């Protein structure tokens, strides 16, 4: 189907609602700065295991500055400087790096490390852990790697049926989760888990991080007023993908994920007065402003920011780089 021709000159009551908070969280800010500081301190190249954060623009920009992204720690040369991504790694990855004398800096978000510590603690206390998360996501691999024997992945409600049978008789059972899930969906999964395992205990605190929760609340606050929601973020960014789902579930007729303004299809604007914009926790604001400018070309130049929370959290850099502060 061909796109309708919409004249950039026509101005109507077209409006943009800009969700706040959006974009960079404290963990992403810290991880990106860790790579930048490591490049300053040690010089290029600095190797980075996996994408430092799940955003194409951020990865490409750091690569231009001298970061080399590799899939495994063992892909870097002997003795290299390496940063581990914000998503966290398992002890096996630390061992793999140590075997090649790699000087590793762990940029895992402290809120991911908190979940690692919970997994280690409950494993030690004799619990089996039902870990709610997405199969294949780096954070899930890193977290479950801290308790290979006793952690069982629950990927969606459908994943409950595939859990091992012995868990029904297991008295010490607790659930934990990936940090970037949909709050509503996770609670739905927990409800189903508790129906199957009445002995299931709740974690001591939320694992879904403040940034994920705040961005979902901010999208919910505007979704009903928007015919269209544009979320800036990459397809492999869990929290960004969740924002698209949250928008659709809470009143937006349509919602799309774009890495860049150039991916916006004018056909999406047909019959649309109000467009909501948000961005995932790994997205720099420059990309959101690119979308705002692109929409202005189509008459959406009345911008209202709707703020549902203030964020003041900042994480210190990894210790080895702190003297550069
Ligand atoms: Fe940390 Fe949450 Fe940001 Fe992930 S989204 S880096 S867990 S603050």
GROMACS .gro file of C-alpha atoms and ligand atoms in nm:
model
  333
    1UNK     CA    1   0.000   0.000   0.000
    2UNK     CA    2   0.147   0.338  -0.094
    3UNK     CA    3   0.189   0.608   0.170
    4UNK     CA    4  -0.058   0.899   0.157
    5UNK     CA    5   0.095   1.232   0.058
    6UNK     CA    6   0.073   1.465   0.360
    7UNK     CA    7   0.178   1.820   0.298
    8UNK     CA    8   0.431   1.952   0.554
    9UNK     CA    9   0.273   2.300   0.519
   10UNK     CA   10  -0.074   2.209   0.648
   11UNK     CA   11  -0.104   2.306   1.017
   12UNK     CA   12  -0.398   2.189   1.228
   13UNK     CA   13  -0.454   2.103   1.594
   14UNK     CA   14  -0.179   1.847   1.567
   15UNK     CA   15   0.000   1.786   1.892
   16UNK     CA   16   0.288   1.593   2.047
   17UNK     CA   17   0.279   1.461   2.402
   18UNK     CA   18   0.630   1.397   2.525
   19UNK     CA   19   0.649   1.140   2.804
   20UNK     CA   20   0.879   1.215   3.098
   21UNK     CA   21   1.082   1.052   3.233
   22UNK     CA   22   1.218   0.893   2.916
   23UNK     CA   23   1.558   0.799   2.776
   24UNK     CA   24   1.882   0.745   2.963
   25UNK     CA   25   1.867   0.586   3.308
   26UNK     CA   26   2.144   0.598   3.568
   27UNK     CA   27   2.273   0.250   3.476
   28UNK     CA   28   2.306   0.330   3.107
   29UNK     CA   29   2.467   0.666   3.176
   30UNK     CA   30   2.725   0.493   3.396
   31UNK     CA   31   2.796   0.215   3.145
   32UNK     CA   32   2.849   0.454   2.853
   33UNK     CA   33   3.071   0.679   3.063
   34UNK     CA   34   3.268   0.373   3.175
   35UNK     CA   35   3.365   0.298   2.813
   36UNK     CA   36   3.447   0.664   2.745
   37UNK     CA   37   3.663   0.690   3.058
   38UNK     CA   38   3.836   0.359   2.983
   39UNK     CA   39   3.925   0.490   2.636
   40UNK     CA   40   4.070   0.806   2.793
   41UNK     CA   41   4.259   0.612   3.060
   42UNK     CA   42   4.396   0.321   2.857
   43UNK     CA   43   4.371   0.448   2.497
   44UNK     CA   44   4.208   0.266   2.206
   45UNK     CA   45   4.123  -0.004   2.157
   46UNK     CA   46   3.908  -0.092   2.453
   47UNK     CA   47   3.713  -0.412   2.397
   48UNK     CA   48   3.350  -0.429   2.504
   49UNK     CA   49   3.179  -0.763   2.554
   50UNK     CA   50   2.839  -0.744   2.378
   51UNK     CA   51   2.664  -0.413   2.314
   52UNK     CA   52   2.741  -0.191   2.614
   53UNK     CA   53   2.371  -0.094   2.610
   54UNK     CA   54   2.111  -0.201   2.357
   55UNK     CA   55   2.116   0.104   2.135
   56UNK     CA   56   2.256   0.119   1.782
   57UNK     CA   57   2.350   0.490   1.793
   58UNK     CA   58   2.537   0.456   2.124
   59UNK     CA   59   2.729   0.150   2.005
   60UNK     CA   60   2.823   0.310   1.672
   61UNK     CA   61   2.937   0.632   1.844
   62UNK     CA   62   3.161   0.444   2.089
   63UNK     CA   63   3.300   0.230   1.805
   64UNK     CA   64   3.403   0.551   1.626
   65UNK     CA   65   3.593   0.653   1.941
   66UNK     CA   66   3.788   0.326   1.949
   67UNK     CA   67   3.573   0.069   2.129
   68UNK     CA   68   3.573  -0.278   1.971
   69UNK     CA   69   3.260  -0.479   2.040
   70UNK     CA   70   3.303  -0.856   2.067
   71UNK     CA   71   3.060  -1.135   2.137
   72UNK     CA   72   3.268  -1.328   2.390
   73UNK     CA   73   3.545  -1.229   2.629
   74UNK     CA   74   3.770  -1.486   2.458
   75UNK     CA   75   3.732  -1.300   2.126
   76UNK     CA   76   3.966  -1.025   2.255
   77UNK     CA   77   4.347  -1.064   2.245
   78UNK     CA   78   4.548  -1.179   2.548
   79UNK     CA   79   4.582  -0.903   2.810
   80UNK     CA   80   4.328  -0.667   2.646
   81UNK     CA   81   4.130  -0.401   2.833
   82UNK     CA   82   3.765  -0.497   2.833
   83UNK     CA   83   3.438  -0.354   2.962
   84UNK     CA   84   3.148  -0.588   3.042
   85UNK     CA   85   2.809  -0.447   2.943
   86UNK     CA   86   2.539  -0.290   3.162
   87UNK     CA   87   2.340  -0.615   3.144
   88UNK     CA   88   2.580  -0.800   3.377
   89UNK     CA   89   2.771  -1.125   3.331
   90UNK     CA   90   2.793  -1.466   3.496
   91UNK     CA   91   3.097  -1.591   3.692
   92UNK     CA   92   3.183  -1.806   3.386
   93UNK     CA   93   3.246  -1.489   3.181
   94UNK     CA   94   3.478  -1.349   3.450
   95UNK     CA   95   3.667  -1.682   3.441
   96UNK     CA   96   3.688  -1.675   3.061
   97UNK     CA   97   3.838  -1.324   3.074
   98UNK     CA   98   4.080  -1.417   3.352
   99UNK     CA   99   4.205  -1.714   3.147
  100UNK     CA  100   4.326  -1.465   2.883
  101UNK     CA  101   4.462  -1.216   3.137
  102UNK     CA  102   4.202  -0.967   3.025
  103UNK     CA  103   4.176  -0.657   3.240
  104UNK     CA  104   3.801  -0.647   3.288
  105UNK     CA  105   3.590  -0.355   3.407
  106UNK     CA  106   3.237  -0.460   3.496
  107UNK     CA  107   2.984  -0.194   3.390
  108UNK     CA  108   2.688  -0.401   3.510
  109UNK     CA  109   2.415  -0.173   3.637
  110UNK     CA  110   2.411  -0.183   4.019
  111UNK     CA  111   2.042  -0.275   3.999
  112UNK     CA  112   2.131  -0.583   3.794
  113UNK     CA  113   2.410  -0.666   4.040
  114UNK     CA  114   2.150  -0.643   4.318
  115UNK     CA  115   1.952  -0.922   4.148
  116UNK     CA  116   2.275  -1.126   4.106
  117UNK     CA  117   2.330  -1.094   4.480
  118UNK     CA  118   1.973  -1.204   4.554
  119UNK     CA  119   2.018  -1.511   4.333
  120UNK     CA  120   2.344  -1.601   4.513
  121UNK     CA  121   2.188  -1.546   4.855
  122UNK     CA  122   1.872  -1.751   4.793
  123UNK     CA  123   2.073  -2.029   4.628
  124UNK     CA  124   2.292  -2.043   4.940
  125UNK     CA  125   1.984  -2.053   5.163
  126UNK     CA  126   1.856  -2.360   4.976
  127UNK     CA  127   1.587  -2.195   4.763
  128UNK     CA  128   1.489  -2.281   4.409
  129UNK     CA  129   1.436  -1.962   4.213
  130UNK     CA  130   1.169  -1.908   3.949
  131UNK     CA  131   1.328  -1.639   3.736
  132UNK     CA  132   1.085  -1.440   3.522
  133UNK     CA  133   1.260  -1.311   3.212
  134UNK     CA  134   1.313  -1.343   2.839
  135UNK     CA  135   1.501  -1.642   2.704
  136UNK     CA  136   1.829  -1.543   2.539
  137UNK     CA  137   1.847  -1.190   2.687
  138UNK     CA  138   2.200  -1.111   2.809
  139UNK     CA  139   2.081  -0.999   3.150
  140UNK     CA  140   1.895  -1.327   3.198
  141UNK     CA  141   2.201  -1.532   3.098
  142UNK     CA  142   2.423  -1.332   3.331
  143UNK     CA  143   2.186  -1.352   3.628
  144UNK     CA  144   2.098  -1.721   3.591
  145UNK     CA  145   2.467  -1.798   3.556
  146UNK     CA  146   2.503  -1.723   3.927
  147UNK     CA  147   2.293  -2.028   4.018
  148UNK     CA  148   2.283  -2.269   3.727
  149UNK     CA  149   2.136  -2.561   3.922
  150UNK     CA  150   1.866  -2.385   4.118
  151UNK     CA  151   1.735  -2.109   3.891
  152UNK     CA  152   1.452  -2.190   3.650
  153UNK     CA  153   1.350  -1.953   3.372
  154UNK     CA  154   0.985  -1.854   3.336
  155UNK     CA  155   0.945  -1.684   2.997
  156UNK     CA  156   0.583  -1.566   2.991
  157UNK     CA  157   0.277  -1.745   3.127
  158UNK     CA  158   0.335  -2.021   2.871
  159UNK     CA  159   0.672  -2.092   3.033
  160UNK     CA  160   0.505  -2.208   3.355
  161UNK     CA  161   0.400  -2.539   3.201
  162UNK     CA  162   0.759  -2.629   3.112
  163UNK     CA  163   0.896  -2.600   3.468
  164UNK     CA  164   1.033  -2.922   3.620
  165UNK     CA  165   0.776  -3.131   3.807
  166UNK     CA  166   0.975  -3.165   4.130
  167UNK     CA  167   0.923  -2.792   4.202
  168UNK     CA  168   0.563  -2.866   4.311
  169UNK     CA  169   0.704  -3.041   4.621
  170UNK     CA  170   0.984  -2.793   4.680
  171UNK     CA  171   0.913  -2.602   5.006
  172UNK     CA  172   1.169  -2.323   4.946
  173UNK     CA  173   1.057  -2.150   4.631
  174UNK     CA  174   1.096  -1.781   4.548
  175UNK     CA  175   1.049  -1.572   4.233
  176UNK     CA  176   1.282  -1.302   4.104
  177UNK     CA  177   1.284  -1.120   3.770
  178UNK     CA  178   1.473  -0.945   3.495
  179UNK     CA  179   1.492  -0.569   3.558
  180UNK     CA  180   1.329  -0.449   3.236
  181UNK     CA  181   0.998  -0.636   3.220
  182UNK     CA  182   0.644  -0.505   3.195
  183UNK     CA  183   0.521  -0.457   3.552
  184UNK     CA  184   0.163  -0.562   3.466
  185UNK     CA  185   0.266  -0.872   3.273
  186UNK     CA  186   0.506  -0.981   3.546
  187UNK     CA  187   0.233  -0.954   3.809
  188UNK     CA  188   0.008  -1.165   3.586
  189UNK     CA  189   0.280  -1.432   3.562
  190UNK     CA  190   0.331  -1.422   3.941
  191UNK     CA  191  -0.043  -1.470   3.992
  192UNK     CA  192  -0.037  -1.781   3.773
  193UNK     CA  193   0.278  -1.910   3.943
  194UNK     CA  194   0.117  -1.874   4.286
  195UNK     CA  195  -0.188  -2.065   4.166
  196UNK     CA  196   0.041  -2.354   4.073
  197UNK     CA  197   0.289  -2.316   4.362
  198UNK     CA  198   0.104  -2.187   4.674
  199UNK     CA  199   0.433  -2.201   4.869
  200UNK     CA  200   0.597  -1.947   4.634
  201UNK     CA  201   0.754  -1.654   4.821
  202UNK     CA  202   0.784  -1.293   4.702
  203UNK     CA  203   1.125  -1.125   4.671
  204UNK     CA  204   1.225  -0.878   4.943
  205UNK     CA  205   1.205  -0.586   4.696
  206UNK     CA  206   1.115  -0.512   4.334
  207UNK     CA  207   1.355  -0.638   4.069
  208UNK     CA  208   1.196  -0.438   3.789
  209UNK     CA  209   1.406  -0.125   3.814
  210UNK     CA  210   1.290   0.230   3.887
  211UNK     CA  211   1.371   0.345   3.531
  212UNK     CA  212   1.168   0.070   3.365
  213UNK     CA  213   0.874   0.135   3.597
  214UNK     CA  214   0.887   0.514   3.560
  215UNK     CA  215   0.900   0.496   3.179
  216UNK     CA  216   0.601   0.260   3.172
  217UNK     CA  217   0.402   0.487   3.406
  218UNK     CA  218   0.491   0.789   3.189
  219UNK     CA  219   0.369   0.613   2.874
  220UNK     CA  220   0.049   0.503   3.049
  221UNK     CA  221  -0.015   0.864   3.151
  222UNK     CA  222  -0.036   0.979   2.788
  223UNK     CA  223  -0.135   0.665   2.593
  224UNK     CA  224  -0.509   0.724   2.611
  225UNK     CA  225  -0.472   1.075   2.465
  226UNK     CA  226  -0.266   0.951   2.168
  227UNK     CA  227  -0.379   0.791   1.845
  228UNK     CA  228  -0.017   0.708   1.775
  229UNK     CA  229   0.281   0.644   2.004
  230UNK     CA  230   0.637   0.651   1.875
  231UNK     CA  231   0.892   0.489   2.106
  232UNK     CA  232   1.256   0.559   2.024
  233UNK     CA  233   1.468   0.254   2.094
  234UNK     CA  234   1.632  -0.052   1.941
  235UNK     CA  235   1.454  -0.379   1.873
  236UNK     CA  236   1.684  -0.572   2.108
  237UNK     CA  237   1.614  -0.327   2.394
  238UNK     CA  238   1.380  -0.508   2.630
  239UNK     CA  239   1.253  -0.200   2.813
  240UNK     CA  240   1.190  -0.014   2.483
  241UNK     CA  241   0.988  -0.304   2.338
  242UNK     CA  242   0.785  -0.313   2.661
  243UNK     CA  243   0.698   0.058   2.618
  244UNK     CA  244   0.540  -0.017   2.279
  245UNK     CA  245   0.331  -0.292   2.438
  246UNK     CA  246   0.232  -0.072   2.733
  247UNK     CA  247   0.121   0.206   2.494
  248UNK     CA  248  -0.103  -0.029   2.297
  249UNK     CA  249  -0.248  -0.190   2.611
  250UNK     CA  250  -0.332   0.150   2.760
  251UNK     CA  251  -0.516   0.328   2.484
  252UNK     CA  252  -0.286   0.421   2.195
  253UNK     CA  253  -0.437   0.297   1.866
  254UNK     CA  254  -0.094   0.229   1.723
  255UNK     CA  255   0.259   0.225   1.859
  256UNK     CA  256   0.589   0.182   1.678
  257UNK     CA  257   0.952   0.141   1.777
  258UNK     CA  258   1.211   0.335   1.577
  259UNK     CA  259   1.587   0.371   1.612
  260UNK     CA  260   1.592   0.693   1.409
  261UNK     CA  261   1.349   0.963   1.290
  262UNK     CA  262   1.411   0.856   0.931
  263UNK     CA  263   1.229   0.527   1.000
  264UNK     CA  264   0.899   0.707   1.063
  265UNK     CA  265   0.647   0.630   0.790
  266UNK     CA  266   0.414   0.924   0.709
  267UNK     CA  267   0.137   0.669   0.650
  268UNK     CA  268   0.123   0.632   1.029
  269UNK     CA  269  -0.015   0.990   1.054
  270UNK     CA  270  -0.340   0.921   0.869
  271UNK     CA  271  -0.625   1.054   1.086
  272UNK     CA  272  -0.384   1.121   1.376
  273UNK     CA  273  -0.412   1.443   1.579
  274UNK     CA  274  -0.202   1.356   1.881
  275UNK     CA  275   0.126   1.164   1.879
  276UNK     CA  276   0.294   1.044   2.197
  277UNK     CA  277   0.671   1.009   2.213
  278UNK     CA  278   0.883   0.821   2.461
  279UNK     CA  279   1.221   0.648   2.453
  280UNK     CA  280   1.386   0.349   2.615
  281UNK     CA  281   1.638   0.369   2.897
  282UNK     CA  282   1.933   0.330   2.657
  283UNK     CA  283   1.833   0.611   2.421
  284UNK     CA  284   2.015   0.948   2.407
  285UNK     CA  285   1.786   1.253   2.398
  286UNK     CA  286   1.935   1.366   2.064
  287UNK     CA  287   1.743   1.084   1.895
  288UNK     CA  288   1.413   1.194   2.054
  289UNK     CA  289   1.473   1.551   1.940
  290UNK     CA  290   1.531   1.415   1.589
  291UNK     CA  291   1.183   1.261   1.603
  292UNK     CA  292   1.028   1.585   1.734
  293UNK     CA  293   1.188   1.778   1.446
  294UNK     CA  294   1.071   1.522   1.191
  295UNK     CA  295   0.712   1.538   1.320
  296UNK     CA  296   0.720   1.920   1.309
  297UNK     CA  297   0.773   1.891   0.933
  298UNK     CA  298   0.429   1.729   0.921
  299UNK     CA  299   0.254   1.994   1.132
  300UNK     CA  300   0.297   1.834   1.474
  301UNK     CA  301   0.466   2.137   1.626
  302UNK     CA  302   0.266   2.189   1.945
  303UNK     CA  303   0.474   1.999   2.202
  304UNK     CA  304   0.354   1.931   2.557
  305UNK     CA  305   0.579   1.744   2.800
  306UNK     CA  306   0.385   1.532   3.052
  307UNK     CA  307   0.598   1.452   3.357
  308UNK     CA  308   0.492   1.175   3.593
  309UNK     CA  309   0.808   1.143   3.806
  310UNK     CA  310   1.137   1.315   3.879
  311UNK     CA  311   1.454   1.104   3.864
  312UNK     CA  312   1.765   1.201   4.055
  313UNK     CA  313   1.947   0.866   4.077
  314UNK     CA  314   2.315   0.866   3.979
  315UNK     CA  315   2.552   0.568   4.007
  316UNK     CA  316   2.925   0.604   4.075
  317UNK     CA  317   3.162   0.471   3.809
  318UNK     CA  318   3.332   0.134   3.861
  319UNK     CA  319   3.598   0.174   4.132
  320UNK     CA  320   3.897   0.139   3.898
  321UNK     CA  321   3.789   0.453   3.708
  322UNK     CA  322   3.675   0.663   4.002
  323UNK     CA  323   4.003   0.848   4.050
  324UNK     CA  324   3.929   1.020   3.718
  325UNK     CA  325   3.629   1.201   3.876
  326LIG    FE1  326   1.987  -0.033   3.538
  326LIG    FE2  327   1.725  -0.025   3.498
  326LIG    FE3  328   1.883   0.120   3.350
  326LIG    FE4  329   1.882  -0.146   3.321
  326LIG     S1  330   1.714  -0.004   3.274
  326LIG     S2  331   2.061  -0.014   3.326
  326LIG     S3  332   1.850  -0.208   3.535
  326LIG     S4  333   1.855   0.143   3.572
   0.00000   0.00000   0.00000
